[in-house]
Amino acid sequence: MLACCSNPSWTLPSFPALSLLHICTTTKEFNQIHTPFVKTGLIKQDHVSTKLFSLYLTLHSDNLDHARRLFDQIQEPKSFAWNSILKAYINNHRSHEALVLYHNCLFHGVSPNKFTLPIVIKGCGRLSASEEGRQVHGHVLKMGFGFDIHTQSSLVDMYSKCGEICFAKKVFDRMVERDLISWNSMIAAFAKCGEMERAHKLFKEMPRKDVFSWTTLINGYAKIGSMTIAKALFDEIPEKNVVSWNTIISGYLKYGQIDSAFHLFNCMPERSLVSWNLMISGLEHSGHPKKALEVFDEMLKVRVRPNAATIVSALSAVSELALLNKGKWIHSYMDRLGFQISAVLATSLIEMYSKCGSIEIALEVFRSLPERRVGHWTAIIIGLAMHGLANHALKLFKEMRSVGLRPHALTFLGVLNACSHAGMVHEGRLYFEVMSHEYGIIPTIQHYGCMVDMLSRSGHLEEAKDVIERMPLQANEVIWMTLLSGCRKHGNIEIGEYAAKCVVELDPNATGCYVLLSNIYAAAGRWDDMAKVRETMRWRGVRKDPGRSLIDHGGVIHEFIVGDRSHPQTEEIYLKLDEMHERLKSIGYEPDKTQVLLHIEDSEKEVALSYHSEKLAIAFGLINLERGMPIRIVKNLRVCPDCHSATKLLSITYGCDIIVRDNSRFHHFKNGSCSCMDYW
Ligand code: ZN
Ligand code: ZN
């Protein structure tokens, strides 16, 4: 077949090898046909090389680099070839290279034609490069294409994407004739800036609308939270498509209107992968991880194949609820599907395993990665810190630096957290310096928060207060609360009162603040002051945020609040609590009564303490889980000292591991001690 290529009498139009190009599917096959053209020198004829290049591009538009090599073989490419390669770059989302190529094109003295300019303008829009866009606009005017409808319409679109609403409007107003694209782009430009009145006015003026016009307007209203108008418009769309459904649903999700989102999701005539992903990530982001996982399960049931974005959201929901088994299942499901573990997915897996309490598997995932990026190191360092494994975290941090990777702000958050949880004050101060001096990272409020946490836990309360007052950022209530809890721990009334005053100034309804302050007074026996705080709380209508603990049993999540009696197994649970209490007493356990807010009789305090939510969850675990299985609990507040010492003893009397994730870290209770070494 290939021997015929050496026949010099062949001319291009009747050249059968070219027609073979249509059936070749791989680059290798293409090369087999291409090589003889090179060998015979035919390739030097521009009409041959151009033909080869454009045929290749139509067949393999995604193999851009090879197309580029073919393009480079054309000695003097004409506008047609330039346009094709520019378009290919932009369609492959490599607009930046397209702009460089466009400059080459001008440099070679090839004049852009009316097809070139809209392509390049599109590239500028993709990059939000208004500066370059204006330059190209200059070329448009210079070359006399200022009134070409297609060029004008792409200019409106480009300026709209760049957020240059005035320029967009100027071009739009000058258009003698307007196509649908220019109308839609102009509406999108207004909607993007939240100028919904102008967008709506234009929408009404449109001679003809398509579903995209409706969706753009709806999206604009959804963005500014006008869901009523958005919904009314949605109901009016003559022919809805999946994108318009997705737009309205995502609006509801964004504003936490879960029921409305669900209602529409259930009414959708057909759902795309985007629809499923929207629901799952929307629910996860708005604090409904349990619902997010339900939708994920439903998606698998109806056999829709998830993509990486779906898995990232699902793993995030799993982490939130600390559902280790579910997380493991998703991981093996990914393996079964032959999912490529991308860098982002690997980070999600490390985060999931550490947040679900299994730092060992998180480390396994981390070690198995062929290429470790900063995000992976950061995730594992944060995980180790959360588990109180400060030395290990710092060791990895050193290793990461030694292989030449540059830690970022989040990595340092992990490092500082590790120091804080382990009481390594000296190292913490050192790394805080390293962060700004060596890496030029400007500390955020979270970094300062870590420092304050570390200093106040370890009793350096004056220094902690100093850090807050000297930092170049506006202090928030969270950072003052951190200091306040340090004061509670170390019984410092003076700084505690000061910190509490600062919290209340920023947030008069800060529940935790009143609770901490009254606890400080209670611990010092200053009942009058405590009563005053409680009076203020009542007066302001502040209610104590109840402690909440979650425990997973057979894929069902059971939730307990303090003194909860709503669980179907309540009777059994309370009997178990009595038994736990007796067993603890028999080995000399004394409840730490300073933890109770109310000034009540000691015996009553004991009762209140033994009904803290994690104790209820432990009782549930002891009843329902198989012997020897670790009990895993997630708590919304920090574990109180009484629960902490009780849980240590329970782990020995019942001979089982108890793993509690509170709002700041993990406690792994085993054989009567805790992984935090009583420092939390
Ligand atoms: Zn407690
Ligand atoms: Zn602990």
XYZ file of C-alpha atoms in Angstrom, residues 110-456:
347
model
C -0.582 37.288 7.831
C -3.638 39.514 8.094
C -6.375 38.135 10.281
C -9.682 37.813 8.457
C -13.220 38.087 9.747
C -13.068 34.482 10.949
C -9.774 34.904 12.833
C -10.864 37.777 15.016
C -13.923 36.193 16.661
C -11.769 33.150 17.486
C -9.099 35.245 19.183
C -11.720 37.364 20.942
C -13.268 34.193 22.313
C -9.865 33.226 23.702
C -9.552 36.601 25.448
C -12.994 36.075 26.985
C -12.035 32.613 28.211
C -8.996 34.088 29.955
C -10.892 37.152 31.214
C -8.046 39.056 29.540
C -9.689 42.421 28.953
C -6.364 44.150 28.233
C -5.597 41.776 25.334
C -9.252 41.881 24.362
C -9.133 45.631 23.917
C -6.014 45.258 21.753
C -7.779 42.795 19.491
C -10.774 45.135 19.446
C -8.322 47.746 18.076
C -7.338 45.334 15.293
C -11.015 44.793 14.513
C -11.578 48.501 13.990
C -8.338 48.967 12.082
C -9.153 46.181 9.675
C -12.656 47.410 9.099
C -14.570 44.571 10.743
C -16.249 46.904 13.230
C -19.672 46.215 11.755
C -19.348 42.507 11.176
C -22.187 41.064 13.264
C -20.286 37.926 14.232
C -17.249 39.909 15.399
C -19.400 42.419 17.292
C -21.285 39.680 19.010
C -18.081 37.985 20.122
C -16.820 41.331 21.446
C -19.968 41.737 23.555
C -19.473 38.212 24.853
C -15.783 38.801 25.600
C -16.360 42.061 27.469
C -19.203 40.457 29.355
C -16.978 37.574 30.475
C -14.283 40.040 31.514
C -16.841 41.949 33.588
C -16.287 45.068 31.432
C -19.924 45.990 31.321
C -19.438 49.515 29.841
C -17.447 48.263 26.873
C -19.907 45.450 26.300
C -22.800 47.919 26.289
C -20.980 50.284 23.921
C -20.440 47.570 21.308
C -23.955 46.245 21.836
C -25.542 49.688 21.329
C -23.642 50.194 18.091
C -24.859 46.961 16.569
C -27.232 47.594 13.685
C -28.340 44.034 13.702
C -28.152 41.823 16.798
C -28.026 38.074 16.984
C -29.184 35.911 19.867
C -25.613 35.513 21.158
C -25.132 39.257 21.582
C -28.454 39.656 23.416
C -27.662 36.747 25.707
C -24.113 37.967 26.324
C -25.358 41.420 27.243
C -27.899 40.008 29.679
C -25.183 37.802 31.138
C -22.950 40.851 31.564
C -25.596 42.677 33.603
C -26.455 39.562 35.563
C -22.807 38.963 36.371
C -22.571 42.383 38.039
C -25.876 41.876 39.843
C -27.565 44.618 37.780
C -30.736 42.617 37.500
C -33.070 45.489 36.637
C -31.086 46.301 33.503
C -30.754 42.621 32.658
C -34.485 42.088 33.001
C -35.325 45.180 30.930
C -33.129 43.920 28.109
C -34.630 40.467 28.428
C -38.095 41.937 27.869
C -36.879 43.847 24.799
C -35.452 40.735 23.149
C -37.246 39.928 19.912
C -36.593 36.205 20.314
C -35.502 34.267 23.385
C -34.020 30.835 23.755
C -33.732 28.696 26.864
C -30.269 30.126 27.442
C -31.706 33.667 27.741
C -34.123 32.473 30.417
C -31.459 30.534 32.264
C -29.051 33.477 32.268
C -31.672 35.713 33.839
C -32.685 33.069 36.386
C -29.063 32.499 37.283
C -28.629 36.246 37.866
C -31.604 36.377 40.230
C -30.506 33.218 42.019
C -27.067 34.719 42.527
C -28.432 37.726 44.404
C -30.785 35.513 46.397
C -34.056 36.613 44.731
C -35.337 33.089 44.580
C -39.013 34.056 44.286
C -38.422 35.947 41.024
C -36.048 33.244 39.819
C -38.677 30.563 40.433
C -41.443 32.592 38.756
C -39.251 32.969 35.660
C -38.375 29.292 35.753
C -42.072 28.379 35.725
C -42.558 30.557 32.659
C -39.832 28.961 30.484
C -41.623 27.508 27.455
C -39.128 24.686 26.955
C -37.010 23.845 29.959
C -33.806 21.897 29.548
C -31.606 20.175 32.085
C -29.405 23.274 32.425
C -32.346 25.458 33.433
C -33.397 22.862 36.024
C -29.846 22.714 37.362
C -29.671 26.508 37.580
C -32.763 26.907 39.730
C -31.851 23.950 41.952
C -28.362 25.267 42.527
C -29.888 28.638 43.512
C -32.037 26.989 46.170
C -29.101 24.981 47.460
C -26.906 28.044 47.673
C -29.405 29.740 49.945
C -29.981 26.651 52.046
C -33.557 26.111 50.812
C -33.076 22.383 50.846
C -36.724 21.360 50.654
C -37.364 23.420 47.524
C -34.201 22.055 45.940
C -35.267 18.501 46.735
C -38.757 19.061 45.423
C -37.459 20.268 42.054
C -34.780 17.599 41.911
C -37.459 14.955 42.328
C -39.602 16.580 39.599
C -36.808 16.740 37.003
C -37.777 14.881 33.829
C -34.145 13.892 33.284
C -31.031 14.401 35.380
C -27.511 14.896 34.155
C -24.384 14.019 36.098
C -24.144 17.750 36.853
C -27.597 17.628 38.507
C -26.498 14.831 40.848
C -23.225 16.547 41.634
C -24.993 19.826 42.338
C -27.303 18.161 44.838
C -24.573 16.211 46.589
C -22.085 19.056 46.891
C -24.831 21.598 47.667
C -26.156 19.492 50.534
C -22.677 18.793 51.808
C -21.718 22.483 51.761
C -24.907 23.631 53.459
C -24.349 21.362 56.443
C -26.467 18.358 55.428
C -23.848 15.639 54.981
C -26.300 12.875 55.831
C -28.714 13.968 53.094
C -25.793 14.371 50.673
C -24.886 10.716 51.195
C -28.494 9.629 50.729
C -28.529 11.316 47.315
C -25.159 9.730 46.518
C -26.560 6.276 47.361
C -29.622 6.922 45.218
C -27.388 7.953 42.335
C -25.519 4.663 42.496
C -28.784 2.774 42.770
C -30.041 4.195 39.490
C -26.651 3.342 37.987
C -25.324 6.785 37.206
C -21.556 6.637 37.139
C -20.034 9.262 39.459
C -17.037 11.347 38.449
C -14.198 12.726 40.561
C -16.268 15.734 41.653
C -19.013 13.434 42.981
C -16.517 11.351 44.929
C -14.836 14.400 46.455
C -18.201 15.652 47.773
C -19.215 12.221 49.023
C -15.905 11.747 50.841
C -16.279 15.162 52.370
C -19.729 14.229 53.721
C -18.307 10.951 55.025
C -15.549 12.867 56.846
C -18.039 15.234 58.389
C -19.937 12.327 59.931
C -16.810 10.216 60.583
C -18.348 7.199 58.818
C -15.211 5.126 58.463
C -16.923 2.075 56.980
C -18.753 4.126 54.396
C -15.490 5.866 53.505
C -13.737 2.521 53.079
C -16.587 1.323 50.904
C -16.351 4.370 48.615
C -12.601 3.839 48.356
C -13.003 0.216 47.271
C -15.848 1.199 44.948
C -13.444 3.631 43.253
C -10.970 0.769 42.824
C -13.670 -1.473 41.369
C -14.667 1.192 38.861
C -11.023 1.606 37.893
C -11.120 5.214 38.998
C -7.902 7.039 38.460
C -6.815 8.469 41.795
C -6.062 12.034 40.801
C -4.090 14.371 43.037
C -7.314 15.922 44.329
C -8.934 12.553 45.053
C -5.842 11.413 46.921
C -6.051 14.487 49.134
C -9.751 13.750 49.766
C -8.917 10.174 50.759
C -6.180 11.237 53.183
C -8.514 13.808 54.723
C -11.362 11.319 54.948
C -9.324 8.611 56.677
C -7.805 11.019 59.166
C -11.117 12.685 59.945
C -12.773 9.284 60.343
C -10.221 8.399 62.990
C -8.014 6.061 60.998
C -4.729 7.887 60.704
C -3.031 4.560 59.885
C -4.912 4.137 56.598
C -4.453 7.848 55.846
C -0.706 7.261 56.150
C -0.961 4.172 53.945
C -2.700 6.184 51.213
C -0.119 8.926 51.577
C 2.808 6.494 51.332
C 1.338 4.733 48.307
C 1.234 7.885 46.191
C 3.694 7.804 43.301
C 4.009 11.558 43.331
C 3.392 13.540 46.508
C 2.294 17.100 46.066
C 2.132 19.887 48.637
C -1.604 19.239 49.091
C -0.934 15.627 50.099
C 1.761 16.560 52.608
C -0.507 19.243 54.006
C -3.448 16.851 54.390
C -1.408 14.240 56.232
C 0.268 16.825 58.489
C -3.150 18.237 59.423
C -4.398 14.688 60.037
C -1.480 13.789 62.282
C -1.919 17.047 64.197
C -5.603 16.294 64.722
C -4.618 12.926 66.170
C -2.133 14.518 68.525
C 0.820 12.886 66.731
C 2.851 16.070 66.791
C 6.291 14.508 66.452
C 5.264 12.527 63.422
C 3.652 15.614 61.873
C 6.780 17.699 62.405
C 8.986 14.908 61.065
C 6.968 14.828 57.840
C 7.058 18.597 57.663
C 10.866 18.510 57.771
C 10.927 15.753 55.168
C 8.653 17.769 52.913
C 10.955 20.767 53.112
C 14.015 18.615 52.518
C 12.635 17.341 49.204
C 12.333 20.938 48.120
C 8.583 21.424 48.366
C 7.278 24.793 49.427
C 4.746 24.561 52.237
C 1.762 26.870 51.932
C -0.377 28.680 54.479
C -2.531 25.617 55.150
C 0.513 23.411 55.768
C 1.615 25.790 58.510
C -1.843 25.657 60.010
C -1.314 21.913 60.404
C 2.164 22.418 61.860
C 1.000 25.020 64.364
C -1.961 22.844 65.287
C 0.384 19.946 65.961
C 2.499 22.118 68.254
C -0.612 23.404 69.973
C -2.112 19.964 70.625
C 1.179 18.685 72.008
C 2.010 21.757 74.054
C 5.221 22.322 72.067
C 5.306 26.048 72.665
C 8.928 26.574 71.729
C 8.550 24.835 68.355
C 5.289 26.645 67.692
C 6.884 30.062 68.165
C 9.760 28.989 65.925
C 7.586 27.772 63.039
C 5.422 30.867 63.226
C 8.598 32.887 62.553
C 9.771 30.503 59.803
C 6.426 30.862 58.049
C 6.653 34.601 57.549
C 10.414 35.112 57.422
C 11.499 32.162 55.339
C 8.421 31.659 53.170
C 6.927 35.129 53.123
C 3.498 33.813 54.098
C 1.387 36.478 55.749
C -0.312 34.900 58.779
C -4.100 34.786 58.638
C -6.437 35.008 61.609
C -6.384 31.180 61.724
C -2.594 31.149 62.200
C -2.877 33.689 64.999
C -5.718 31.598 66.392
C -3.406 28.571 66.546
C -0.761 30.587 68.362
C -3.289 31.904 70.865
C -4.645 28.392 71.355
C -1.166 26.989 71.940
C -0.154 29.742 74.341
C -3.362 29.790 76.338
